[in-house]
Coordinates of C-alpha atoms in Angstrom, one line a residue:
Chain A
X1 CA -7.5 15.9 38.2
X2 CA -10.0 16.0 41.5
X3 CA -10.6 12.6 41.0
X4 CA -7.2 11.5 40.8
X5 CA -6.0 13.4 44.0
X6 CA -9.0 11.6 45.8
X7 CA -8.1 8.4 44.6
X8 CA -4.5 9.0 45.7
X9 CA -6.0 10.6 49.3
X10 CA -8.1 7.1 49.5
X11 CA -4.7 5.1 48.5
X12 CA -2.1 6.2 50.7
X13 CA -4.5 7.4 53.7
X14 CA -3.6 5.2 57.0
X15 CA -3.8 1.5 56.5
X16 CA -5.7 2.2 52.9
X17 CA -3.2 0.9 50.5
X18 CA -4.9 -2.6 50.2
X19 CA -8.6 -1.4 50.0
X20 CA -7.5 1.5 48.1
X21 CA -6.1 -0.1 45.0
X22 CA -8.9 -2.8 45.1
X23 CA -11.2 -0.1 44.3
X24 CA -9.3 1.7 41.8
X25 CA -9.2 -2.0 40.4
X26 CA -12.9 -2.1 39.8
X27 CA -13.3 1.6 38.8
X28 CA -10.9 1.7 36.5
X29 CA -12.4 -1.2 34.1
X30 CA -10.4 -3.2 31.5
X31 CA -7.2 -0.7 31.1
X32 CA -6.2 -1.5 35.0
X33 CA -7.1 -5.2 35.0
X34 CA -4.0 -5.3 36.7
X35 CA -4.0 -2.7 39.4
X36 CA -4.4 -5.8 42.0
X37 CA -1.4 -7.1 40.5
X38 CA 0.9 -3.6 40.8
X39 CA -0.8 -3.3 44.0
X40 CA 0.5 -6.9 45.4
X41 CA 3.9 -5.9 44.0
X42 CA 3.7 -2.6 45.9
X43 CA 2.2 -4.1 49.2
X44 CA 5.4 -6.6 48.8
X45 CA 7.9 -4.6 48.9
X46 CA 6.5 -1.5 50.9
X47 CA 5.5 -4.2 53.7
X48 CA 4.3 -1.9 56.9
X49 CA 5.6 1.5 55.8
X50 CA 4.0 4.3 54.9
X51 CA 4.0 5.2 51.3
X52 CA 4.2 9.0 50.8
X53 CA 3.6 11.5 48.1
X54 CA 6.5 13.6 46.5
X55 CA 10.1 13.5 45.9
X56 CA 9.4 11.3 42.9
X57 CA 9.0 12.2 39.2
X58 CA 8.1 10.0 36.7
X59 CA 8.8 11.2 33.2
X60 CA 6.6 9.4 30.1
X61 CA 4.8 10.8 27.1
X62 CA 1.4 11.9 28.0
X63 CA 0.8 10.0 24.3
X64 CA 3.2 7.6 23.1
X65 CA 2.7 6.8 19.2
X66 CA 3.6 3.1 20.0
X67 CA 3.6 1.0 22.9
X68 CA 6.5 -0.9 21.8
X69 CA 9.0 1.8 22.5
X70 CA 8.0 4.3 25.5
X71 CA 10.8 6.8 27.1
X72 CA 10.4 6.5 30.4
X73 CA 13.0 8.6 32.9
X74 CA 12.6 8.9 36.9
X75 CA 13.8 11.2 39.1
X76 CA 13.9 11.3 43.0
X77 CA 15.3 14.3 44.7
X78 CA 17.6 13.5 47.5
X79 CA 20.9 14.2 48.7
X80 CA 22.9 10.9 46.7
X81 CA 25.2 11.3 50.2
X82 CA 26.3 7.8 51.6
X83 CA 23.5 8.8 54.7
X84 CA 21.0 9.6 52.8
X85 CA 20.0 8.9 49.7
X86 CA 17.7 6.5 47.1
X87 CA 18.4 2.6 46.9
X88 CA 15.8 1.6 44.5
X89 CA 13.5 2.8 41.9
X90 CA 10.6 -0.3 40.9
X91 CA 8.7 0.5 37.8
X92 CA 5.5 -1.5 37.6
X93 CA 2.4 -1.2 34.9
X94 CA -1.0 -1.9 35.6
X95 CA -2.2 -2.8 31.5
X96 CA 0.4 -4.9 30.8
X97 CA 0.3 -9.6 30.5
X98 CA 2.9 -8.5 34.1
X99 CA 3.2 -6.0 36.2
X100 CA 6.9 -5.9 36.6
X101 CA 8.9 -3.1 34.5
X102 CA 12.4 -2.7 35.5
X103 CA 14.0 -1.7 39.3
X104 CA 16.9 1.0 39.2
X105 CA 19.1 0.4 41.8
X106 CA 21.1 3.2 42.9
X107 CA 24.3 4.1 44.9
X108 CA 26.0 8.0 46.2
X109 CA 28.3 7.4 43.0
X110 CA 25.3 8.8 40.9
X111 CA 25.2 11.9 42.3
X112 CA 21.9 12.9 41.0
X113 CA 19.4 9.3 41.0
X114 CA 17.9 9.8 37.9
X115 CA 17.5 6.6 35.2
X116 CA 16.1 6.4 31.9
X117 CA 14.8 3.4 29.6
X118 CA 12.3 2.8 27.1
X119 CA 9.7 0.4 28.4
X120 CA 7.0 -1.6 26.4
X121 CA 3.1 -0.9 27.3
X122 CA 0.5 -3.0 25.8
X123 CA -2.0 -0.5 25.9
X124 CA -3.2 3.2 27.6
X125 CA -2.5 2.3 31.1
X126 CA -0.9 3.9 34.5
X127 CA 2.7 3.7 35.1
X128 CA 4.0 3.4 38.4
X129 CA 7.3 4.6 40.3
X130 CA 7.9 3.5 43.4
X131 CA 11.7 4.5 45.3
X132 CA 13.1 2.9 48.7
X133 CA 15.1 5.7 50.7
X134 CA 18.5 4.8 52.7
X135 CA 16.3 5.5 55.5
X136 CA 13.3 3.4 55.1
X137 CA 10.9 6.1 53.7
X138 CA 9.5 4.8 50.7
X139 CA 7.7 7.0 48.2
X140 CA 5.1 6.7 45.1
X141 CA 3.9 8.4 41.8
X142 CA 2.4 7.1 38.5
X143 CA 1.0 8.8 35.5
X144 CA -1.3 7.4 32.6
X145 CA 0.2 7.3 29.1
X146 CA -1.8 6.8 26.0
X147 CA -1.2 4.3 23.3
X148 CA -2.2 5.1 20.3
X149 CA -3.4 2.1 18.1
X150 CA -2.6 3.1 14.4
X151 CA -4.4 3.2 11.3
X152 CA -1.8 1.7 9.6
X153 CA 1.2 2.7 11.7
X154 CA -0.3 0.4 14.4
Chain B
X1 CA -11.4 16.8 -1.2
X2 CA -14.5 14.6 -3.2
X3 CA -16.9 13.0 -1.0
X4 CA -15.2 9.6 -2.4
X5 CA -12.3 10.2 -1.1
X6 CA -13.7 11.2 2.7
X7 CA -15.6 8.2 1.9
X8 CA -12.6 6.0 1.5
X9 CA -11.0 6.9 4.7
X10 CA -14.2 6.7 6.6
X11 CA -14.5 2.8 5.3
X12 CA -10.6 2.0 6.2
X13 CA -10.4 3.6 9.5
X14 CA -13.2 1.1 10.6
X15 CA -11.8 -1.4 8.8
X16 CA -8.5 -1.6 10.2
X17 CA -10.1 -0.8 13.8
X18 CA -9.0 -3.6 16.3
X19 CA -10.1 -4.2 19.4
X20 CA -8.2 -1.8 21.3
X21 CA -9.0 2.1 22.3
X22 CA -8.3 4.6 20.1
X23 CA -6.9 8.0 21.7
X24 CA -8.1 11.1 19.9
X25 CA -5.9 14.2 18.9
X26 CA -5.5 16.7 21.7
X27 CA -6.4 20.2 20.8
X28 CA -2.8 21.4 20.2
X29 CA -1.6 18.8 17.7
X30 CA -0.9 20.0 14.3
X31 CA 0.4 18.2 11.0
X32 CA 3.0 18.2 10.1
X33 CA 4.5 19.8 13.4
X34 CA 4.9 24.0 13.6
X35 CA 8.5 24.8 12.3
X36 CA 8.3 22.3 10.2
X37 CA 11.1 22.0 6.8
X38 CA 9.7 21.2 3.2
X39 CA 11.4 21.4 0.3
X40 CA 10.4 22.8 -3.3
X41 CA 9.6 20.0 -5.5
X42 CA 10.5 19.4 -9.0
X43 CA 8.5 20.2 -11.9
X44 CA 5.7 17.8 -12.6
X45 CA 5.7 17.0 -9.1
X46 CA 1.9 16.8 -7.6
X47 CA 2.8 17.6 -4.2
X48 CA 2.8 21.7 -3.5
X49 CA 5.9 20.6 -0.8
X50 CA 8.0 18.3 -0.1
X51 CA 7.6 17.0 4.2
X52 CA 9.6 14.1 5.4
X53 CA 7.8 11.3 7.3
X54 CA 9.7 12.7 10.0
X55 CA 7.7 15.7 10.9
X56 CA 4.6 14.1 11.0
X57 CA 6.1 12.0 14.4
X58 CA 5.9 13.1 18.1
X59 CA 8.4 15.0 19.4
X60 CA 9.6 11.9 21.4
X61 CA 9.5 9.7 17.9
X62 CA 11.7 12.6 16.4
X63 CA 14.1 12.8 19.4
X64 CA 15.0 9.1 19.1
X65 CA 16.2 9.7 15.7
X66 CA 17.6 12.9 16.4
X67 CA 20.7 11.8 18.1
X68 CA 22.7 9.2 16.9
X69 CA 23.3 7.6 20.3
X70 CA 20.0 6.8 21.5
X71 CA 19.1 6.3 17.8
X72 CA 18.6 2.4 17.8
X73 CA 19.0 2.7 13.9
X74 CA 22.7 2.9 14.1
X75 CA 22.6 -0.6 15.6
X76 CA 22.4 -2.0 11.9
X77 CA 25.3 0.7 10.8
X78 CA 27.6 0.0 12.9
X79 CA 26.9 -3.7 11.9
X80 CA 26.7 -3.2 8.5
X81 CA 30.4 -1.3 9.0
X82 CA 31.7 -4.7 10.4
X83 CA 30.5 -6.2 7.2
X84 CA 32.2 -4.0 5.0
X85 CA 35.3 -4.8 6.1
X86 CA 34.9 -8.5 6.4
X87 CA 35.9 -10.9 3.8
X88 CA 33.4 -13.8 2.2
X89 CA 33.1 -15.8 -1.0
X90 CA 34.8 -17.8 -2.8
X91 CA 37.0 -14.8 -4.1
X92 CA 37.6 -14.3 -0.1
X93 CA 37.3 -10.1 -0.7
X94 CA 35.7 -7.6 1.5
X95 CA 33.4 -4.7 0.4
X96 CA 36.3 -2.4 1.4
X97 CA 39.2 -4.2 -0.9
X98 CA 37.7 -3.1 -3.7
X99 CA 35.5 0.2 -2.8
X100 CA 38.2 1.5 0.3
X101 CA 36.3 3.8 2.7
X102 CA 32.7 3.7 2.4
X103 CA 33.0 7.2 3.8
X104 CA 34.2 8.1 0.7
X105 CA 33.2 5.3 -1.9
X106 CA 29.6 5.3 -1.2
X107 CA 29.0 9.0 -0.7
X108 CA 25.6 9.4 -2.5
X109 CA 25.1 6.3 -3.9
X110 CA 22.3 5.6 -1.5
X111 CA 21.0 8.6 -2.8
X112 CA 20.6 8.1 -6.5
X113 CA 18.7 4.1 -6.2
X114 CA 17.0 2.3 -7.9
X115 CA 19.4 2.5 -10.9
X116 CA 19.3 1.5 -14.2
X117 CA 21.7 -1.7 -14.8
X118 CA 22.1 -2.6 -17.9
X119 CA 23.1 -6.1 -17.9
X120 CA 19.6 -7.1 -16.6
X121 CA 17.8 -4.6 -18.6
X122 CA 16.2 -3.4 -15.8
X123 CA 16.7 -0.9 -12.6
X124 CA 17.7 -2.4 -9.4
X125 CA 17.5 -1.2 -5.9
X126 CA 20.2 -1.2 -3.5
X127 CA 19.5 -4.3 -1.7
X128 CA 19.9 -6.1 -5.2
X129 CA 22.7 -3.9 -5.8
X130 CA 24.4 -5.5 -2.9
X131 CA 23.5 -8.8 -3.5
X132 CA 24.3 -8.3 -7.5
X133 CA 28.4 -7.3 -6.1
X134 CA 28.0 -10.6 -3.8
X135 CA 27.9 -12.8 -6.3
X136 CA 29.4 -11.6 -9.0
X137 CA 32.4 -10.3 -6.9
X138 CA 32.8 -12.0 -4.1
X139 CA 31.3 -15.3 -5.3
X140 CA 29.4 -15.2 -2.2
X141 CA 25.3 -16.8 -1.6
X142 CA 23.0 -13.0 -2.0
X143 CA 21.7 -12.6 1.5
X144 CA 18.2 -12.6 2.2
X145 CA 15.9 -9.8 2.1
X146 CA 15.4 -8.8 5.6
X147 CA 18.4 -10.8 6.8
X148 CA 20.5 -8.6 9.3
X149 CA 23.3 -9.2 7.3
X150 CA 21.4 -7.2 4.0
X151 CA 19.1 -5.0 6.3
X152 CA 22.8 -3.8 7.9
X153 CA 24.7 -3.4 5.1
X154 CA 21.7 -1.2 2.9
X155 CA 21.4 1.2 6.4
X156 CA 25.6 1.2 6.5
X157 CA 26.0 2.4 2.7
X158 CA 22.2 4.8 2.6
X159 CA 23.7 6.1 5.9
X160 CA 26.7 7.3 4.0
X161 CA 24.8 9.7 2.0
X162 CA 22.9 11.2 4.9
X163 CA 21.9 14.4 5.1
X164 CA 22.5 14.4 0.8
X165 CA 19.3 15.0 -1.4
X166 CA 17.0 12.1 -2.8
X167 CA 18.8 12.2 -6.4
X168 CA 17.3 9.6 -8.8
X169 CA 17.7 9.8 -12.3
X170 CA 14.8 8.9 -14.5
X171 CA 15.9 9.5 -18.0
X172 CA 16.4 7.0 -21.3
X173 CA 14.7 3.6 -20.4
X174 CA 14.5 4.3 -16.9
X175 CA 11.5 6.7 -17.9
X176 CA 8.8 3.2 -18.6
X177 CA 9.3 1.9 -15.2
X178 CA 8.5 5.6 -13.8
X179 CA 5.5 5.3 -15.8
X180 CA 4.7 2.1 -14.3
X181 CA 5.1 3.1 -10.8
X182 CA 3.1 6.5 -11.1
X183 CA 0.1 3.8 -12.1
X184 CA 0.9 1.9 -9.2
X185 CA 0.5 4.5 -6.8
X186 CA -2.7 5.9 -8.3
X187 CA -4.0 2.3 -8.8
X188 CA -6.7 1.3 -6.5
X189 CA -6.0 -2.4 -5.2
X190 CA -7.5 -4.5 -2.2
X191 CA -10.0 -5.1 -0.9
X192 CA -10.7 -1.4 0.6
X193 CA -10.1 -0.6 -2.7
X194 CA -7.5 2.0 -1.9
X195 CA -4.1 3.6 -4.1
X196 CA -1.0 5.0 -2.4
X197 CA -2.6 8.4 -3.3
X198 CA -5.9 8.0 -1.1
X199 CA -3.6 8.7 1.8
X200 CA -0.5 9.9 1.1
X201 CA -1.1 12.9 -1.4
X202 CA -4.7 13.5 -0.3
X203 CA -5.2 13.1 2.9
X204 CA -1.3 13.1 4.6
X205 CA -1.1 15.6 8.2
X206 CA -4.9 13.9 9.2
X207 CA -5.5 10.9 11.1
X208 CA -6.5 7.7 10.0
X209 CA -7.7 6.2 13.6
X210 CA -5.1 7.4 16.0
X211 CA -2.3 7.9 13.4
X212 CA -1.2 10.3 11.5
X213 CA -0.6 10.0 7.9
X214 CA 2.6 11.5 6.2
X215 CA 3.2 12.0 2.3
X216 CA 4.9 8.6 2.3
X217 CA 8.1 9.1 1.6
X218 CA 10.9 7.1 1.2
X219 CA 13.8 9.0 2.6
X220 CA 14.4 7.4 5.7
X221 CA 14.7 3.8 4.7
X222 CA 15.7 1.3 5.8
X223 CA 14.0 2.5 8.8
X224 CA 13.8 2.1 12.7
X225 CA 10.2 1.3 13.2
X226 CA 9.1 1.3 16.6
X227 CA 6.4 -1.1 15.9
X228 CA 9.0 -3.7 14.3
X229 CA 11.1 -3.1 17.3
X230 CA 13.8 -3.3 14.3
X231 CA 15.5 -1.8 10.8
X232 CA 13.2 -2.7 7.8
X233 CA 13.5 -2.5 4.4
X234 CA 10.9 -0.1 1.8
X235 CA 9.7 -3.4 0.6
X236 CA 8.8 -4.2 4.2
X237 CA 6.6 -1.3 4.5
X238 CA 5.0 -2.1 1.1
X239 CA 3.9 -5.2 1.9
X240 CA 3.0 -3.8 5.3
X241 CA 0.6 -1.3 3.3
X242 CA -0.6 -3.9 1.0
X243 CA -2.2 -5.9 3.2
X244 CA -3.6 -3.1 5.9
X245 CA -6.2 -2.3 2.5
X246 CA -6.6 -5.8 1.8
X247 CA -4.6 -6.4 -0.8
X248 CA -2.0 -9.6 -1.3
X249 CA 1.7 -8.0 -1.0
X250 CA 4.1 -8.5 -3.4
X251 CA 7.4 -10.8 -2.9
X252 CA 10.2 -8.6 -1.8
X253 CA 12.8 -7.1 -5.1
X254 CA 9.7 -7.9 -7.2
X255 CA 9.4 -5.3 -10.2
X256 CA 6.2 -4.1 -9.3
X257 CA 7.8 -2.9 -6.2
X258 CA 10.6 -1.7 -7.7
X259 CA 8.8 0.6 -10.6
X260 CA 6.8 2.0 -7.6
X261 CA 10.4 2.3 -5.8
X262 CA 11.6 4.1 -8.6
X263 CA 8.5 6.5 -8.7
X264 CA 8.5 7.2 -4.9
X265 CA 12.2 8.4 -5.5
X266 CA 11.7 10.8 -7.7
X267 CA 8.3 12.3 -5.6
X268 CA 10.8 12.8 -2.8
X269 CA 13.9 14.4 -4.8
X270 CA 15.1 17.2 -2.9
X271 CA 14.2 15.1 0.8
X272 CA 17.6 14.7 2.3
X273 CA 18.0 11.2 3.6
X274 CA 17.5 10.7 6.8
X275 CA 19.0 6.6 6.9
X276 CA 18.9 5.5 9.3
X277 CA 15.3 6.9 10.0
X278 CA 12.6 6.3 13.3
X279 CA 9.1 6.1 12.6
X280 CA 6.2 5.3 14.5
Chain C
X1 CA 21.4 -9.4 15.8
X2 CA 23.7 -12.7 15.4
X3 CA 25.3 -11.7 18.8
X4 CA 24.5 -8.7 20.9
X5 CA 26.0 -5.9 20.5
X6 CA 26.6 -3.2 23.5
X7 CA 27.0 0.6 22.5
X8 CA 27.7 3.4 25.5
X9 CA 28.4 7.0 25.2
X10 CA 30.3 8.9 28.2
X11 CA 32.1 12.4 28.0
X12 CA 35.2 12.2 25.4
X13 CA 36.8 15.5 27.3
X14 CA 37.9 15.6 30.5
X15 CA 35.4 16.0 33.0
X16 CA 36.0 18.3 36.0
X17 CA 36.2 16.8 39.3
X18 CA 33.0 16.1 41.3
X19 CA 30.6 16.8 37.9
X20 CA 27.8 14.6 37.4
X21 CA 28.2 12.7 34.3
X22 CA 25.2 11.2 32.1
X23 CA 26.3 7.2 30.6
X24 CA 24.4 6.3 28.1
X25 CA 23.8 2.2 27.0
X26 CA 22.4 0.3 24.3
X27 CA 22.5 -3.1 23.4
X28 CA 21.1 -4.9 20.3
X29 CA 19.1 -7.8 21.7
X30 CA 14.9 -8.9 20.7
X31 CA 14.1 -9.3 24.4
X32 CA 11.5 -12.0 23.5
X33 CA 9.1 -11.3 26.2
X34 CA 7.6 -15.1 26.3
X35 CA 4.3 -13.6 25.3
X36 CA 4.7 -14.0 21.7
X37 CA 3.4 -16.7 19.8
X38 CA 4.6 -18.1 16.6
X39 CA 3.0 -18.8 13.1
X40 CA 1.8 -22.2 14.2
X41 CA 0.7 -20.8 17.5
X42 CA 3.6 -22.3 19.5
X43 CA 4.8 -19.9 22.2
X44 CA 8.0 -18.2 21.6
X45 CA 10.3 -18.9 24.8
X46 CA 11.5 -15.6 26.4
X47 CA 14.9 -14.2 25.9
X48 CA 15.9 -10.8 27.5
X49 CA 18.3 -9.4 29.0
X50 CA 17.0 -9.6 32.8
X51 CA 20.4 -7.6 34.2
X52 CA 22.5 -4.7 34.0
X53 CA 25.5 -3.8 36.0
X54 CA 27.8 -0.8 35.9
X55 CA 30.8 -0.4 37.9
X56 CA 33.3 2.0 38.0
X57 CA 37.1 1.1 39.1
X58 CA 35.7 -2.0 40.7
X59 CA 32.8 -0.5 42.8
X60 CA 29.2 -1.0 41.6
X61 CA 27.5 2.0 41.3
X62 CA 24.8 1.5 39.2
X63 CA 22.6 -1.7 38.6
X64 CA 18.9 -2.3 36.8
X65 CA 17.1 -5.3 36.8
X66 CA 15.1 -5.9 33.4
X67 CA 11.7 -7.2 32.9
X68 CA 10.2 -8.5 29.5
X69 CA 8.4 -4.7 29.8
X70 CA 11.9 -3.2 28.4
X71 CA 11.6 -2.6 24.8
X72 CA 13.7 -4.4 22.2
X73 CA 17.5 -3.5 21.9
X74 CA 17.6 -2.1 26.0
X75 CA 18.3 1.5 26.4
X76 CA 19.4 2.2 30.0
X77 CA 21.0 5.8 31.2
X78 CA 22.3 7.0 34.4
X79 CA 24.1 9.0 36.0
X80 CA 27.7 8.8 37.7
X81 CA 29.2 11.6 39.7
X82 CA 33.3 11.3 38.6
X83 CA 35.2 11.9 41.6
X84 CA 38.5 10.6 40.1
X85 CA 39.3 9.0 36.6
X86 CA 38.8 5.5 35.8
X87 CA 37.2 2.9 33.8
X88 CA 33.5 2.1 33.4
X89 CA 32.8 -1.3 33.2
X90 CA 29.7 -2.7 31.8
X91 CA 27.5 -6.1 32.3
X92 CA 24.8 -7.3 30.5
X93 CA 23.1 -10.9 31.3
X94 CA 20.8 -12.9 29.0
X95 CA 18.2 -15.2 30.4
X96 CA 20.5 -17.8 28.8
X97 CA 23.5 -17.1 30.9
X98 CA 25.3 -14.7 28.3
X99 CA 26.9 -12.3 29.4
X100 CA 28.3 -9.0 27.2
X101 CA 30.5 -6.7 28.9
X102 CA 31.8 -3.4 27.2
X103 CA 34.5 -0.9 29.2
X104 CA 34.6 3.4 28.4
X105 CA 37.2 5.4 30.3
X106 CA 36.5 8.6 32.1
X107 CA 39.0 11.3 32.3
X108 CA 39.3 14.1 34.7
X109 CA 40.5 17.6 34.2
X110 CA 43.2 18.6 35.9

């Protein structure tokens, strides 16, 4: 848990996102061969804003018995008022052949933003949300899931 | 438990290790799950209780199957529902001009296969029940095992008896091929040199690698397996078996697959069925 | 599945005005990620379904874009705050150009 609140304090620190990532790249070994990648996508879209903490809630199975079928929900707590409220959701995966998972794309209509899917994972890796505000703000979470290679049920 | 049995697992579990990372059992995890249902099993049977495959899965496998919307299973029913009501063959008839409502017609039929039928001398399952009606009623081509067309309409008519208990009837001459399948499942094939038995009554509720073993049972077939990212058929998931210990599967209907259907019926009598079921 | 087939689930009753309402979709397709390889070793071409659209009396209000990530027979569920009653409208689009549309009707209680 420390460790993964320092990473995030080196990651989203000021100006850190590209360094950041590159490290948790080489420290995370083979399950995050792809954190570069996710951290491209994120640089892409996120451009010169700041990426903040909270707000976000990404729901996954802290174990998911096979990677071909994973429930994944989000959840972003905001208004859902024509003024204020989410645009997008991106989903990205750092142990997966690509990076790209799915975008949500939201409207007021919803009246809560909250999306669910089931999403394909390769192997144990980190999942990433990542939601665009009405007002620019643009905020971040992920959480691992495990993928449980059978003995038979594999 | 005999040290050649541990010794059995031990050898498979490397054996079917890959290259990828196994995840060990957090602290909390018990099989089959807390609150879990059995049922009392007939006389004769070696099992103390009867668990379905299903409590053996993660909460999140379980909810999948739990309601019938987000239940990818029903997919194939509603499928296999289209089917019923659509005219082929030569005799240009529809499951449903002769049998009406499925609802009604089928209503534990799924329940009580493999049955004998007598003018082969020999029990078939439902699949080759189906295709059995398809050509000799509808003059229509048997559809292939695994096709959608036969995976859809087994779940559509094992669906209608959902809920009903496992019901197979072993008496008069369907008692040999019982025999037979009892000394399937307790014969030790491959090359890890493994039986049915070495997991599924000894050793279900542990973990071989990562996964947990159940009893086996047959309940919930055809089934929504995550890992087929599809319905399947029993057959499917005996060949699957086969050839994780190293053994050469069997072609799909064939009778050593149906005497072991037949035995695996009666081991789970009492399991309601659970059709369209999702596993791991 | 010969052709895809779209399931959704929204509240049979009447909903009361200004309630937040879960939809629920499904759709039978393999999304073939183009990652697969064949028994000769020949790469299976992708086929998913890269697009989702919901509108609702003609104004989008919900729309997901779908990457070869999104398991087999697509799930998708959101949520739609009913103001008035109307009609749902669903669209799915294959890689190929397909496209499967299915409608569900939303009541409101007076």
């Amino acid at each position: 848990m420390q460790t993964r609140i320092g990473r995030r304090r080196l990651l989203f620190g000021t100006g850190g996102v590209v360094a950041g990532l590159g490290l948790a790249g080489l420290a995370g070994g083979s399950a995050r061969a792809d954190a570069a990648a996710v951290e491209a996508k994120i640089k892409e879209i996120v451009g010169d804003r700041t990426v903040q903490e909270g707000r976000i809630t990404l729901d996954a199975p802290e174990i998911a018995e096979n990677g071909n079928t994973v429930p994944v929900s989000v959840s972003v707590d905001s208004p859902m008022t024509a003024d204020d409220h989410v645009q997008r959701v991106h989903v990205f995966a750092d142990g997966n052949p690509r990076p790209d998972v799915c975008t949500f794309h939201f409207t007021p209509k919803n009246g809560e933003a909250w999306a669910s899917t089931r999403i394909r994972l390769a192997k144990t890796q980190k999942v990433y949300a990542l939601a665009e505000m009405s007002d620019g703000s643009v905020y971040l979470t992920s959480r691992e899931v495990k993928v449980t290679i059978g003995g038979c049920g594999g | 438990m005999s040290k050649t049995r541990w010794g059995v697992v031990f050898v498979a579990a490397i054996a079917v290790a890959g290259l990828a990372t196994a995840v060990s059992a957090t602290e909390h995890e018990q099989w089959p799950v807390p609150g879990y249902k059995s049922v009392q099993p007939q006389e004769g049977n070696p099992l103390p209780e009867l668990i379905s495959g299903y409590w053996f899965r993660t909460a999140e496998v379980r909810a999948l199957q739990d309601d019938d919307f987000e239940n990818p299973g029903f997919l194939w029913v509603e499928r296999g529902e289209e089917l019923w009501n659509t005219k082929d063959g030569e005799a240009n008839k529809s499951c449903a001009d002769c049998h009406g409502a499925a609802e009604e017609s089928m209503k534990g039929v799924g329940a009580s296969y493999p049955k004998w039928f007598e003018p082969l001398g020999k029990p078939v399952n439902l699949e080759q029940r189906i295709n059995i009606c398809r050509e000799n009623n509808q003059k229509a081509k048997p559809w292939k095992w695994e096709s959608e067309e036969l995976l859809a309409m087994t779940t559509y008519i094992k669906y209608q008896s959902r809920g009903m208990p496992m019901n197979i009837d072993i008496s008069g001459p369907m008692k040999e091929w019982w025999e037979r399948g009892k000394k399937e499942y307790y014969q030790r094939r491959g090359q890890l040199d493994m039986s049915c038995a070495n997991c599924h009554e000894g050793y279900y509720g542990h973990k071989i690698r990562a996964d947990t073993l159940s009893q086996g049972q047959i309940n919930g077939f055809p089934t929504y397996r995550l890992k087929w990212q599809k319905i399947g058929s029993l057959h499917r998931r005996f060949r699957g078996c086969n050839k994780q210990i190293r053994a050469t599967p069997n072609p799909y209907g064939d009778d050593e697959y149906i005497a072991l259907e037949v035995y695996l019926a009666w081991r789970g009598m009492g399991l309601p069925v659970e059709t369209p079921a999702v596993r791991q | 599945m010969a052709k895809p087939k779209p399931r959704v689930r929204v509240p049979r009753k009447p909903v009361p005005k200004g309630e937040v309402i879960t939809v629920k979709t499904l759709i039978s397709h393999p999304m073939e990620s183009g990652q697969r390889k064949d028994k000769k070793g020949n790469v299976i071409p992708r086929k998913i379904i890269n697009r989702f659209e919901a509108t609702y009396n003609g104004e989008l209000v919900f729309a997901m874009d779908l990457h070869p990530a999104i398991s087999a027979n697509p799930y998708i569920a959101f949520n739609l705050r009913v103001d008035e009653a109307g009609e749902l409208a669903f669209k799915w689009v294959d890689d190929d150009g397909s496209v499967y549309t299915k409608k569900a009707k939303i009541k409101v209680a007076s």
